[in-house]
mmCIF file of C-alpha atoms and ligand atoms in Angstrom:
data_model
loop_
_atom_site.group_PDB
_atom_site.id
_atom_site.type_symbol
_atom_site.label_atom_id
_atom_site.label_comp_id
_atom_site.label_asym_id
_atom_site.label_seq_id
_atom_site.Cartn_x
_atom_site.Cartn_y
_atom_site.Cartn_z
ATOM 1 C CA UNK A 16 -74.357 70.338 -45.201
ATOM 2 C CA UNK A 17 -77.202 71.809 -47.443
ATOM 3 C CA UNK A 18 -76.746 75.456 -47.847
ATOM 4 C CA UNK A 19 -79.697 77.872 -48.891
ATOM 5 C CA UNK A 20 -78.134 79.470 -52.227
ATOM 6 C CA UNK A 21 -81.335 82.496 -52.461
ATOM 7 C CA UNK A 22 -79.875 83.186 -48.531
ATOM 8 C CA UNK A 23 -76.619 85.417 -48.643
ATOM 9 C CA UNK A 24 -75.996 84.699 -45.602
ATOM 10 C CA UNK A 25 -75.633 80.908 -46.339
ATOM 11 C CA UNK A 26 -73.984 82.480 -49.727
ATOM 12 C CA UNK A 27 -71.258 84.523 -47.788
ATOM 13 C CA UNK A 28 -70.400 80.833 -45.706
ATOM 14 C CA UNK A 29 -70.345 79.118 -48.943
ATOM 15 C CA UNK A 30 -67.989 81.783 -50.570
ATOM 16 C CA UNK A 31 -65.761 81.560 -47.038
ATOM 17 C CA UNK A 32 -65.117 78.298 -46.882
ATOM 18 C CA UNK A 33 -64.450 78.141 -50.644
ATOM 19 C CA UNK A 34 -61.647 80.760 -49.855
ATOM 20 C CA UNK A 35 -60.591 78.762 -47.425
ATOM 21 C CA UNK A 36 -59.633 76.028 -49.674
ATOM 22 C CA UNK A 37 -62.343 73.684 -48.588
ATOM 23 C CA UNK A 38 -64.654 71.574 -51.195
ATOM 24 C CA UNK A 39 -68.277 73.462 -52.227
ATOM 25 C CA UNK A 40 -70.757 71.831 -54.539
ATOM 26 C CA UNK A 41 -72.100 74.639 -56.425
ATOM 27 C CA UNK A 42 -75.363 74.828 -58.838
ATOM 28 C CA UNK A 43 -74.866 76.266 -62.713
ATOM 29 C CA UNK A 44 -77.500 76.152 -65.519
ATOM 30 C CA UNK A 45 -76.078 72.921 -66.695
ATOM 31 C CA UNK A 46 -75.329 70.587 -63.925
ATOM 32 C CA UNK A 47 -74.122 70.625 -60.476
ATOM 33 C CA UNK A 48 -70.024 71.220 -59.728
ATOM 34 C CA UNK A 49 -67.470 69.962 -57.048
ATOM 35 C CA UNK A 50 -66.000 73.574 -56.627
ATOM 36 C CA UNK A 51 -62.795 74.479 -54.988
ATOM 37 C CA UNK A 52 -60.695 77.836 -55.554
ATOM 38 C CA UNK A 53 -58.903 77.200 -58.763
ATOM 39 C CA UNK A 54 -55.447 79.101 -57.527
ATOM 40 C CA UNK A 55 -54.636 76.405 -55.008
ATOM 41 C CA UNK A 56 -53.311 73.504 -56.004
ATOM 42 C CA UNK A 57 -54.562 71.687 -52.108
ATOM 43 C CA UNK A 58 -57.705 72.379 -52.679
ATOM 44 C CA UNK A 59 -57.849 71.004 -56.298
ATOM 45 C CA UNK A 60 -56.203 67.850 -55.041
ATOM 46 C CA UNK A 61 -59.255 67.453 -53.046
ATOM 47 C CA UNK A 62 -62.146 67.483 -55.766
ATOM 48 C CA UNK A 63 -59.410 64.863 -57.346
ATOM 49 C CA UNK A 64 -59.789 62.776 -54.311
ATOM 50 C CA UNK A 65 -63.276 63.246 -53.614
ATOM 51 C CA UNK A 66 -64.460 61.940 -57.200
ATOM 52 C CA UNK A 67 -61.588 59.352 -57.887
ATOM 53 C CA UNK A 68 -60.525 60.882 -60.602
ATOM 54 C CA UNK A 69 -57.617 60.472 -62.280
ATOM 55 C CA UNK A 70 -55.749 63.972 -61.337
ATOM 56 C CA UNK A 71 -54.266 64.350 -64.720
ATOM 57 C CA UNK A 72 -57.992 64.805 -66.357
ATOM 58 C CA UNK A 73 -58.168 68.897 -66.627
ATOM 59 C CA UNK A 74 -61.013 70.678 -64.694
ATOM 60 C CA UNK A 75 -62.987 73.375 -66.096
ATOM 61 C CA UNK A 76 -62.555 76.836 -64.218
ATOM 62 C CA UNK A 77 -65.558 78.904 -63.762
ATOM 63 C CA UNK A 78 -64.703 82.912 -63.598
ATOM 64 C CA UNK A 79 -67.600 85.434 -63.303
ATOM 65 C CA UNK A 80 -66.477 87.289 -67.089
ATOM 66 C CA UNK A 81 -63.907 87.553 -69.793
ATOM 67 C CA UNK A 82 -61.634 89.951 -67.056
ATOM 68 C CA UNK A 83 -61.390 87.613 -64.593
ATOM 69 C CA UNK A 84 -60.550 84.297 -67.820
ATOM 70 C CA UNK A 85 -57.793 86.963 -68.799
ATOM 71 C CA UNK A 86 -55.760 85.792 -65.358
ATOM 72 C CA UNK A 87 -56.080 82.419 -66.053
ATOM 73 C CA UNK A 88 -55.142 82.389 -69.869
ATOM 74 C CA UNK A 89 -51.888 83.197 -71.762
ATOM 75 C CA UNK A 90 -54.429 84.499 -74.745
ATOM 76 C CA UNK A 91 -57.514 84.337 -75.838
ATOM 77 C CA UNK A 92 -57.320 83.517 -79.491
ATOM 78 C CA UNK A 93 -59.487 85.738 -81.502
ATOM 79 C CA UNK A 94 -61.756 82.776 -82.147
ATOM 80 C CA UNK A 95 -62.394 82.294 -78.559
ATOM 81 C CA UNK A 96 -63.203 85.896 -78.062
ATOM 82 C CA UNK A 97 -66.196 85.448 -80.510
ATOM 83 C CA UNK A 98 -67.935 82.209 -78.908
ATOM 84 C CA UNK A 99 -67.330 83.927 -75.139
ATOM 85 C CA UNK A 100 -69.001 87.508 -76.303
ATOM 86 C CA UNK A 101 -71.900 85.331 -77.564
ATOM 87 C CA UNK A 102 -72.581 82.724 -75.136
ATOM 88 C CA UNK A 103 -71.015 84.002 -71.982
ATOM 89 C CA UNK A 104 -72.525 83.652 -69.423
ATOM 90 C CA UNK A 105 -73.820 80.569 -70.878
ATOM 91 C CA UNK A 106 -73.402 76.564 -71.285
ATOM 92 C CA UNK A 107 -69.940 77.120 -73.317
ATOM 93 C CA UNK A 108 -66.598 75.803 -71.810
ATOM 94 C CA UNK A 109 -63.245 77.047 -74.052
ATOM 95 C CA UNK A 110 -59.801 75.551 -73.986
ATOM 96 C CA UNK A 111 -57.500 78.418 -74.369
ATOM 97 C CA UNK A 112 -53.642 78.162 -73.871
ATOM 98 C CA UNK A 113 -52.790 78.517 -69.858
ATOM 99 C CA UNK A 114 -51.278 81.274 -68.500
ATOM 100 C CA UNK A 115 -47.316 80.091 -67.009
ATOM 101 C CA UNK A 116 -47.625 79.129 -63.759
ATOM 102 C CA UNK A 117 -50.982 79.731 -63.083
ATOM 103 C CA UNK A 118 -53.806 77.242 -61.896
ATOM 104 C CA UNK A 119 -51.885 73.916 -62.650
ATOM 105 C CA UNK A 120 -53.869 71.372 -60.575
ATOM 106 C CA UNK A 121 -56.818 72.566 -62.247
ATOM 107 C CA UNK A 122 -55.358 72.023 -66.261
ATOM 108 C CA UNK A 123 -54.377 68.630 -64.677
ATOM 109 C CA UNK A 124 -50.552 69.558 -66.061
ATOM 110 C CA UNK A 125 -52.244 70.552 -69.817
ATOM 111 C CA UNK A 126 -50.607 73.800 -71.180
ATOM 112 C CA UNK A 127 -54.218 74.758 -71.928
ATOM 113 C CA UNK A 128 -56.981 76.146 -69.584
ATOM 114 C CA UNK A 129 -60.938 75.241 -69.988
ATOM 115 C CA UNK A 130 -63.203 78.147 -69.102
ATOM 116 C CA UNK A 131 -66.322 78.511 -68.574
ATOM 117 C CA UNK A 132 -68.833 81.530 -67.608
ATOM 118 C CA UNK A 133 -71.693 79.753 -66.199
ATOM 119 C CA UNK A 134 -75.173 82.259 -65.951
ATOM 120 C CA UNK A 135 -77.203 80.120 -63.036
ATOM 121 C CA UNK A 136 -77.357 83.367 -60.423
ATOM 122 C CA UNK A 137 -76.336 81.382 -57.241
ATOM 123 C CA UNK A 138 -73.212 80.296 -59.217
ATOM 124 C CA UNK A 139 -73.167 84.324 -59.983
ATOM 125 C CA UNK A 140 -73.920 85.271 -56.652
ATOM 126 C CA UNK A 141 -70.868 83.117 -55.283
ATOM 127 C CA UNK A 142 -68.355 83.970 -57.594
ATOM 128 C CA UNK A 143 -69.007 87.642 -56.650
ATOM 129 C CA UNK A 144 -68.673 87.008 -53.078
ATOM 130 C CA UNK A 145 -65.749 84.897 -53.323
ATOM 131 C CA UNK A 146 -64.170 87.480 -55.826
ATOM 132 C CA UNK A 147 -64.050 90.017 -53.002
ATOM 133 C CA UNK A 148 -62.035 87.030 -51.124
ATOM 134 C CA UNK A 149 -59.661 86.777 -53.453
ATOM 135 C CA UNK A 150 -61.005 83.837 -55.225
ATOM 136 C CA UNK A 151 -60.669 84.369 -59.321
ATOM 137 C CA UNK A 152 -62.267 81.496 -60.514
ATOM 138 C CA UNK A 153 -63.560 77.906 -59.173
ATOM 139 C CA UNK A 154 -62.183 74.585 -60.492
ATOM 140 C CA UNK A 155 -65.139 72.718 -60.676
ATOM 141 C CA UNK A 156 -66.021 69.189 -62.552
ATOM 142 C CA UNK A 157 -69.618 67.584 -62.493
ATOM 143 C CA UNK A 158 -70.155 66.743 -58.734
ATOM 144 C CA UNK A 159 -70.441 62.881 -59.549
ATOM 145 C CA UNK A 160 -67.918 60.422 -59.117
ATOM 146 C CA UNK A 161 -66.021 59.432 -61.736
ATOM 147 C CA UNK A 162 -67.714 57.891 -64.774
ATOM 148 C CA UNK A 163 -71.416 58.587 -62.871
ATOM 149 C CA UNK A 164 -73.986 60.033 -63.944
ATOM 150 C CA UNK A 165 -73.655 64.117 -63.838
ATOM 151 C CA UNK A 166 -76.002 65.452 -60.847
ATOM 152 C CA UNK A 167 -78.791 68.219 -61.665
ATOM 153 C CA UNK A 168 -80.429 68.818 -58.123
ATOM 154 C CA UNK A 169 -78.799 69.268 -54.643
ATOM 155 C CA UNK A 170 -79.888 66.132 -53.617
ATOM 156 C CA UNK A 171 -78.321 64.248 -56.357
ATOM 157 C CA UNK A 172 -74.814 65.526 -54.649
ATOM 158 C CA UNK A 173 -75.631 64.511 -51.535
ATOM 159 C CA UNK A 174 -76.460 61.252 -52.642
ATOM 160 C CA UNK A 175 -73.060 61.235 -54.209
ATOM 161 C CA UNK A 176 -70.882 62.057 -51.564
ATOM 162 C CA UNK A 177 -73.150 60.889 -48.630
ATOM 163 C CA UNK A 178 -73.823 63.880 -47.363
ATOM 164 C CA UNK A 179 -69.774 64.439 -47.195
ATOM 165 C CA UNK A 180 -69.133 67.753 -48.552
ATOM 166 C CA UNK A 181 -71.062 71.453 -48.297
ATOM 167 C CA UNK A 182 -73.604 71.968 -50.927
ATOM 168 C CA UNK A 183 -74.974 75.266 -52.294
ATOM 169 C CA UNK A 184 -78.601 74.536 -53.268
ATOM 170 C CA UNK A 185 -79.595 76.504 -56.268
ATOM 171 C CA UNK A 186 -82.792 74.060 -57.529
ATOM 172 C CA UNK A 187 -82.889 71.915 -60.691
ATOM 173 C CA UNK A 188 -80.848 72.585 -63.257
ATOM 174 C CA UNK A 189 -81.966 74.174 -66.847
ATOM 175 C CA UNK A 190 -79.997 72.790 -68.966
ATOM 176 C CA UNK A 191 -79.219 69.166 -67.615
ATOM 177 C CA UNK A 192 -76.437 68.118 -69.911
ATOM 178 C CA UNK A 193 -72.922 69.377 -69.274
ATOM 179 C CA UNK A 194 -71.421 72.691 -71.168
ATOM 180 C CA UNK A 195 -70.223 72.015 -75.150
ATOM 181 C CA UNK A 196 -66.149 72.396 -74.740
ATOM 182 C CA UNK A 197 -64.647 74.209 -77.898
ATOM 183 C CA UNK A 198 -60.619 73.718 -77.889
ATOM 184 C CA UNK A 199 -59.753 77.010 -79.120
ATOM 185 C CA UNK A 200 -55.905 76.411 -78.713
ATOM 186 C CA UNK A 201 -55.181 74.830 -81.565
ATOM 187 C CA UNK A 202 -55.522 76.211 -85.557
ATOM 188 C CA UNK A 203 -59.166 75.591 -85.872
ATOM 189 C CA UNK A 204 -61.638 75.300 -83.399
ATOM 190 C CA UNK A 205 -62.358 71.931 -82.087
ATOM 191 C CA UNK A 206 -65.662 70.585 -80.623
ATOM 192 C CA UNK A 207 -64.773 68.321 -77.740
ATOM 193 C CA UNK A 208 -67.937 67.705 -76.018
ATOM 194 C CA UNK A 209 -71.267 68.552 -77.551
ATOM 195 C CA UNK A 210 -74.017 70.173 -75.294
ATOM 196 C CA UNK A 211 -77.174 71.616 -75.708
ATOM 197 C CA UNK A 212 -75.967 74.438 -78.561
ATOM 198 C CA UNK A 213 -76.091 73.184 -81.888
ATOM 199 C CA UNK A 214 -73.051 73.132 -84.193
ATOM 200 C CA UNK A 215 -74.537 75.693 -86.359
ATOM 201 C CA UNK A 216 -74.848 77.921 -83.558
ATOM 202 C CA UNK A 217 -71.322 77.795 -82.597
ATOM 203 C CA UNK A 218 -70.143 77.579 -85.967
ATOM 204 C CA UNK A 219 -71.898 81.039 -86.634
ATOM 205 C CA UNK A 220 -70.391 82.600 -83.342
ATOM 206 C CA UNK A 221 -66.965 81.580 -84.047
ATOM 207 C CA UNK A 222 -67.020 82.654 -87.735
ATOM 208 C CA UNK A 223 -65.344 79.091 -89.334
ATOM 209 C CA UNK A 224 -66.521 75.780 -89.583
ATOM 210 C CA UNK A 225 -65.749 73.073 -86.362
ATOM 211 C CA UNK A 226 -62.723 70.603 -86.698
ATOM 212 C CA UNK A 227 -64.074 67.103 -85.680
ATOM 213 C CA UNK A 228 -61.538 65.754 -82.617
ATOM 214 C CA UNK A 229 -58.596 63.692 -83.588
ATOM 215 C CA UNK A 230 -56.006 61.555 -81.874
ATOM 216 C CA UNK A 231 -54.326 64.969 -80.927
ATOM 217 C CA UNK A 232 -56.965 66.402 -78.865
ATOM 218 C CA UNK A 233 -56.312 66.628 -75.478
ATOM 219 C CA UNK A 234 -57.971 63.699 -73.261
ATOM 220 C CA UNK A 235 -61.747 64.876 -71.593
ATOM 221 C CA UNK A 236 -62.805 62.194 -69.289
ATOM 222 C CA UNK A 237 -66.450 63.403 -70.442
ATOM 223 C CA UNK A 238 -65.472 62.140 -73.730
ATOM 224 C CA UNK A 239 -64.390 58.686 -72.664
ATOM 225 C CA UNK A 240 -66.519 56.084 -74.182
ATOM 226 C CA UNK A 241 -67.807 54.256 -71.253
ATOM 227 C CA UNK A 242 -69.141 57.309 -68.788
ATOM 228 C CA UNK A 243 -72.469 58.920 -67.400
ATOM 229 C CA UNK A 244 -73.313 55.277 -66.821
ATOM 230 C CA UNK A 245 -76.785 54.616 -64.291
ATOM 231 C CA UNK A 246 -76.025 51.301 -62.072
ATOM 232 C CA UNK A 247 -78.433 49.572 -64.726
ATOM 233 C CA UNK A 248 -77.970 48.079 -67.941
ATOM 234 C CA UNK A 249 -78.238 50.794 -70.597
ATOM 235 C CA UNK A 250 -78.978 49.619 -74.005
ATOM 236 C CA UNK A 251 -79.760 52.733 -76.740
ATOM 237 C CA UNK A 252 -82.060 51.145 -79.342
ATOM 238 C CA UNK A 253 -83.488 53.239 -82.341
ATOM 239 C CA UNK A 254 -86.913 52.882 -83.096
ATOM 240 C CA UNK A 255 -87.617 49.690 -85.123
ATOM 241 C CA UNK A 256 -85.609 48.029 -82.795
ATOM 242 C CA UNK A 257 -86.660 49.025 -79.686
ATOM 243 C CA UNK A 258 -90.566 48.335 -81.238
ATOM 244 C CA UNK A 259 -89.280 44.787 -81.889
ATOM 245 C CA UNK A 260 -87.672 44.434 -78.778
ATOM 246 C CA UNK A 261 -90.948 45.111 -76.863
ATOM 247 C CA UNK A 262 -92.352 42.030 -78.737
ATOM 248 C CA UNK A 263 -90.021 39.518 -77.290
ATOM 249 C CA UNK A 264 -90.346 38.263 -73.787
ATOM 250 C CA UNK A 265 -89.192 41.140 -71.339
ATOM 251 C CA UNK A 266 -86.350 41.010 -69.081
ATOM 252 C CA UNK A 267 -86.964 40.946 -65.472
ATOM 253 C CA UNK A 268 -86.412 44.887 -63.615
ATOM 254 C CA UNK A 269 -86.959 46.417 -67.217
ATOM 255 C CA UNK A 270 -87.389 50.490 -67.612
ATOM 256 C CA UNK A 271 -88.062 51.902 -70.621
ATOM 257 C CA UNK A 272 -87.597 55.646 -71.784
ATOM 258 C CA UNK A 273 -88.729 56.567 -75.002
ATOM 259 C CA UNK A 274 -90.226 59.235 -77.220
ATOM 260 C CA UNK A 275 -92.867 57.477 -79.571
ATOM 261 C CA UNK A 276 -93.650 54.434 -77.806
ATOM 262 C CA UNK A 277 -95.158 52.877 -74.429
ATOM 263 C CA UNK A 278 -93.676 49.289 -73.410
ATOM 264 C CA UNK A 279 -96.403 46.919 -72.229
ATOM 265 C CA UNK A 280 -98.296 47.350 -68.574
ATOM 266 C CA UNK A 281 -96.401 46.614 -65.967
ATOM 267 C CA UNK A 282 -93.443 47.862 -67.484
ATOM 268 C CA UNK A 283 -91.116 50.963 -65.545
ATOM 269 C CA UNK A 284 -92.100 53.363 -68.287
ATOM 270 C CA UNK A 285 -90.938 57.327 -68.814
ATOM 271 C CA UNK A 286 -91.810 59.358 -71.836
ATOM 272 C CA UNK A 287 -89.026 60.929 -73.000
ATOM 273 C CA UNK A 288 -89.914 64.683 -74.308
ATOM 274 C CA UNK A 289 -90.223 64.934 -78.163
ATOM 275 C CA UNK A 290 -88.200 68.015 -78.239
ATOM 276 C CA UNK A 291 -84.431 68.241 -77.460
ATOM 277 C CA UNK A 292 -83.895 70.711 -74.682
ATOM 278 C CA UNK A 293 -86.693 69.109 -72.850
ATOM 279 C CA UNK A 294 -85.304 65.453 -72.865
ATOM 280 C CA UNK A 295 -81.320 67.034 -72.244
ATOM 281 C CA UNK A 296 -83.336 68.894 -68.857
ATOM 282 C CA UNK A 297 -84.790 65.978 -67.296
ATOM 283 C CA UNK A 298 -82.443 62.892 -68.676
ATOM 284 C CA UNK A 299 -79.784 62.399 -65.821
ATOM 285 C CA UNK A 300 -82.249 62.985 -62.927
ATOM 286 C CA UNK A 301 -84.613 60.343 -65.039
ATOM 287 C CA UNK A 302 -81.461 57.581 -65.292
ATOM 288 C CA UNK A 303 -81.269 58.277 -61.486
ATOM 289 C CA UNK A 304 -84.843 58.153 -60.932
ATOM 290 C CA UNK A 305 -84.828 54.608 -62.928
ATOM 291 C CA UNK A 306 -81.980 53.505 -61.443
ATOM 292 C CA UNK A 307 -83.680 54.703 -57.136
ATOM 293 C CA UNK A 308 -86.946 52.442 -58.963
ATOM 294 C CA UNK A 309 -84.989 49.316 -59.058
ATOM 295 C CA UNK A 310 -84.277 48.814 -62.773
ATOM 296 C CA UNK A 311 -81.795 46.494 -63.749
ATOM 297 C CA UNK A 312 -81.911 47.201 -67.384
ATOM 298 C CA UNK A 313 -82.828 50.528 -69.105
ATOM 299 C CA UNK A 314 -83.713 50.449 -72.831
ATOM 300 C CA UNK A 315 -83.816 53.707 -74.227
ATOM 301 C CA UNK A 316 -85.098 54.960 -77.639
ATOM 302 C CA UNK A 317 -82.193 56.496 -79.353
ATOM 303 C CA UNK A 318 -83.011 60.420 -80.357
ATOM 304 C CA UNK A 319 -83.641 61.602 -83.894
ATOM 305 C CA UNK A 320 -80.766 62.145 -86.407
ATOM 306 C CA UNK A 321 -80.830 65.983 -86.501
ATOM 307 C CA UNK A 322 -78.074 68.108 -85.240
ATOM 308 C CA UNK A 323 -80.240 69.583 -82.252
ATOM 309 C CA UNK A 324 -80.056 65.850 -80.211
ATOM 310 C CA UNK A 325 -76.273 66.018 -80.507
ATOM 311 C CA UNK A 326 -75.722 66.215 -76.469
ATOM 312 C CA UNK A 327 -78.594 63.954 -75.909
ATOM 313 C CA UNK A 328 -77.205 61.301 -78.132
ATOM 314 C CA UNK A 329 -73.637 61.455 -77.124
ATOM 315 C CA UNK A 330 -74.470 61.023 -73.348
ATOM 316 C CA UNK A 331 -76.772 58.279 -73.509
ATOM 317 C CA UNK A 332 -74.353 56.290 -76.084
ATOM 318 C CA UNK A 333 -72.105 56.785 -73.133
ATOM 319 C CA UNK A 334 -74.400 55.622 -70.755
ATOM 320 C CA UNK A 335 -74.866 52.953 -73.020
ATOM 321 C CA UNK A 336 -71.328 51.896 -73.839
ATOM 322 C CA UNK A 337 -70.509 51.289 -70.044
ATOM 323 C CA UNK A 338 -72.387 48.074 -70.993
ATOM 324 C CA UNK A 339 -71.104 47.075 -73.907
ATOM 325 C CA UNK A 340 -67.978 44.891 -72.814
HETATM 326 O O1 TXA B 30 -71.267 72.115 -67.697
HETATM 327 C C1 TXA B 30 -70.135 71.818 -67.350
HETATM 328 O O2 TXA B 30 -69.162 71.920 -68.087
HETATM 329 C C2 TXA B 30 -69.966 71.293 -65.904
HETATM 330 C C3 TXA B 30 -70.339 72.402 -64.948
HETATM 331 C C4 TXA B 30 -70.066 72.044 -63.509
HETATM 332 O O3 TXA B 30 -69.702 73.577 -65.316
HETATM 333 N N1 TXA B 30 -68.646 70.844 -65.680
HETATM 334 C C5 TXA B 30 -68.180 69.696 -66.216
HETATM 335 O O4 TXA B 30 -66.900 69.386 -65.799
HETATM 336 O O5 TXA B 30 -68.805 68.992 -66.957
HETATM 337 P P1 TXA B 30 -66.212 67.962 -66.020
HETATM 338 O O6 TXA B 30 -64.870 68.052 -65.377
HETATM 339 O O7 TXA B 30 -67.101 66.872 -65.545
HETATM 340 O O8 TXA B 30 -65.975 67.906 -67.517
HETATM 341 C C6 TXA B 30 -65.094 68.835 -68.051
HETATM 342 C C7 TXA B 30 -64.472 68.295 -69.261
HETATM 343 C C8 TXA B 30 -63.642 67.083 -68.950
HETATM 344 O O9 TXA B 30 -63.977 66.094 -69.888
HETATM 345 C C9 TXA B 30 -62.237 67.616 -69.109
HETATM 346 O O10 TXA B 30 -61.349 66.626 -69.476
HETATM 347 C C10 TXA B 30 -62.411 68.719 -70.142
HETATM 348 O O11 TXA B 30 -63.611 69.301 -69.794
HETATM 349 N N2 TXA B 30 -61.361 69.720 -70.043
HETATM 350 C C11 TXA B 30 -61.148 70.622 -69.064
HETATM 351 N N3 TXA B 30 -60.031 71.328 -69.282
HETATM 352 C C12 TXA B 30 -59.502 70.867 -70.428
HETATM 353 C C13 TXA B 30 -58.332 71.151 -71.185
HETATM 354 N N4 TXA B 30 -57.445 72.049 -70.777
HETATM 355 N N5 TXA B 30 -58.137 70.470 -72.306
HETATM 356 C C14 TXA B 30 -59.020 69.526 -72.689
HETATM 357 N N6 TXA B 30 -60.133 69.196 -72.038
HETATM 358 C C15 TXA B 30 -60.368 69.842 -70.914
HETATM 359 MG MG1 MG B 31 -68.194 65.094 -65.557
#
């Protein structure tokens, strides 16, 4: 069921059957979610069942502000404090240690928490009504199933779980790629997922440089090497190559997205956007779109070296790596 999200009536449904313990999809700025109340372990189990993911992969708990993180975390280290007063509400997920007890479905067993703040004001609007039900934060992961390709409109959900599960329709989403995930629990902050914020950004916020993840960091399914993957052939080439490539006879079904190139007539052909934000907006619903066209293979033009194409680049050499054994 499709639920208006601008409707409070629809919203006050949404926010009832959440309490209820039943599945919502739910619209933030970055991409959809596959909400359920956080506190109860049942309803967890079911966004576990619903994706097929493995249940000991943590979820990411959404909470309207920093009161409402405070009853799902044991602290929040000082360094954590200083990213969430300057991008919350905002695309910025931190792993903080977990409060005893509390919310264990959700960590997936971890002894650490994500959190997340997200600003999209139908998420806002929800997480207000549902506060008044008693609901303190939503355990939500991107409402795809497993290793898919993250949703960014209503309809993308639907598609996902034919039509099996409520969604709240808040539009497209701004920001497109999923929230950068700082792990905060540990001595230095850790980056474990880039998004649309730069490293310098979030390296000014917090006040010290970023650790790069090592074989301690806790396992993030979004940072598995084969995920986001379209039902096509991805292959990331960088410029030269994918200019070269063009030359040669073409596959059969081919799709091309790139920035400073157009493949031959006749070709499936998007034009990816020259800046950064732009491209991280539209790229999931465009590997969809490709993917609803027919294409069998999708050769994409791999982003420019600066720091700025950080999220871009890691999800499509995700998308990519799905293909490359
Ligand atoms: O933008 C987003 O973050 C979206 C929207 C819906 O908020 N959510 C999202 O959730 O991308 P998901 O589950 O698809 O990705 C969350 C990532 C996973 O890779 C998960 O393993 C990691 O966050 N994560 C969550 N809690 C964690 C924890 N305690 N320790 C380490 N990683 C954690
Ligand atoms: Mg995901």
């Amino acid at each position: 069921m499709l639920l208006n999200g601008h409707d409070p009536a629809a919203l006050r449904r949404a926010a009832e059957h959440l309490a209820a313990g039943e599945l919502l999809a739910l619209p933030t700025e970055t991409v959809y979610g596959l909400g359920a109340r956080a506190d109860d372990d049942a309803a967890v189990a079911k966004i576990f069942a619903a994706k097929g993911r493995p249940s000991d992969h943590p979820l990411i708990v959404h909470v309207l502000d920093a009161a409402d993180a405070e009853a799902f975390a044991a602290e929040l280290p000082p360094v954590a404090r200083r990213l969430m007063n300057t991008f919350w509400p905002g695309p910025l997920t931190v792993i903080v240690p977990r409060k005893a007890g509390v919310a264990s479905a959700s960590a997936g067993g971890q002894d650490t928490i994500g959190l997340r703040c997200p600003a999209h004001p139908v998420a806002r609007a929800l997480m207000a009504e549902a506060r008044q039900l008693g609901v303190q934060g939503i355990a939500a992961p991107s409402a795809n199933r497993f290793g898919r390709v993250s949703p960014t409109r209503a309809a993308h959900v639907e598609e996902e779980f034919d039509g099996q599960v409520w969604v709240l329709d808040g539009g497209d989403c701004e920001v497109g790629i999923e929230s950068s995930i700082v792990d905060c629990s540990r001595a230095h902050p850790v980056l474990l997922r880039p998004g649309v914020l730069t490293p310098a950004e979030i390296e000014a916020a917090a006040g010290e440089p970023l650790q790069a993840p090592d074989a301690q960091a806790p396992r993030a399914s979004g940072t598995l090497a084969a995920h986001y993957a379209p039902r096509a052939v991805v292959r990331l080439l960088d410029p030269a190559r994918l200019a070269d490539s063009l030359q040669q006879k073409l596959p059969a079904g081919l799709a091309v997205y790139s920035r400073t190139m157009s493949p031959p007539a006749g070709v499936l052909h998007r034009a990816m956007p020259g800046e950064a934000k732009a491209a991280a907006h539209e790229l999931f619903a465009v590997l969809r779109e490709l993917d609803a066209a027919g294409a069998q293979e999708i050769w994409i033009e791999a982003p420019p070296p600066d720091s700025g194409w950080d999220g871009v680049r890691d999800r499509l050499s995700r998308a990519a790596a799905a293909f490359s054994h």
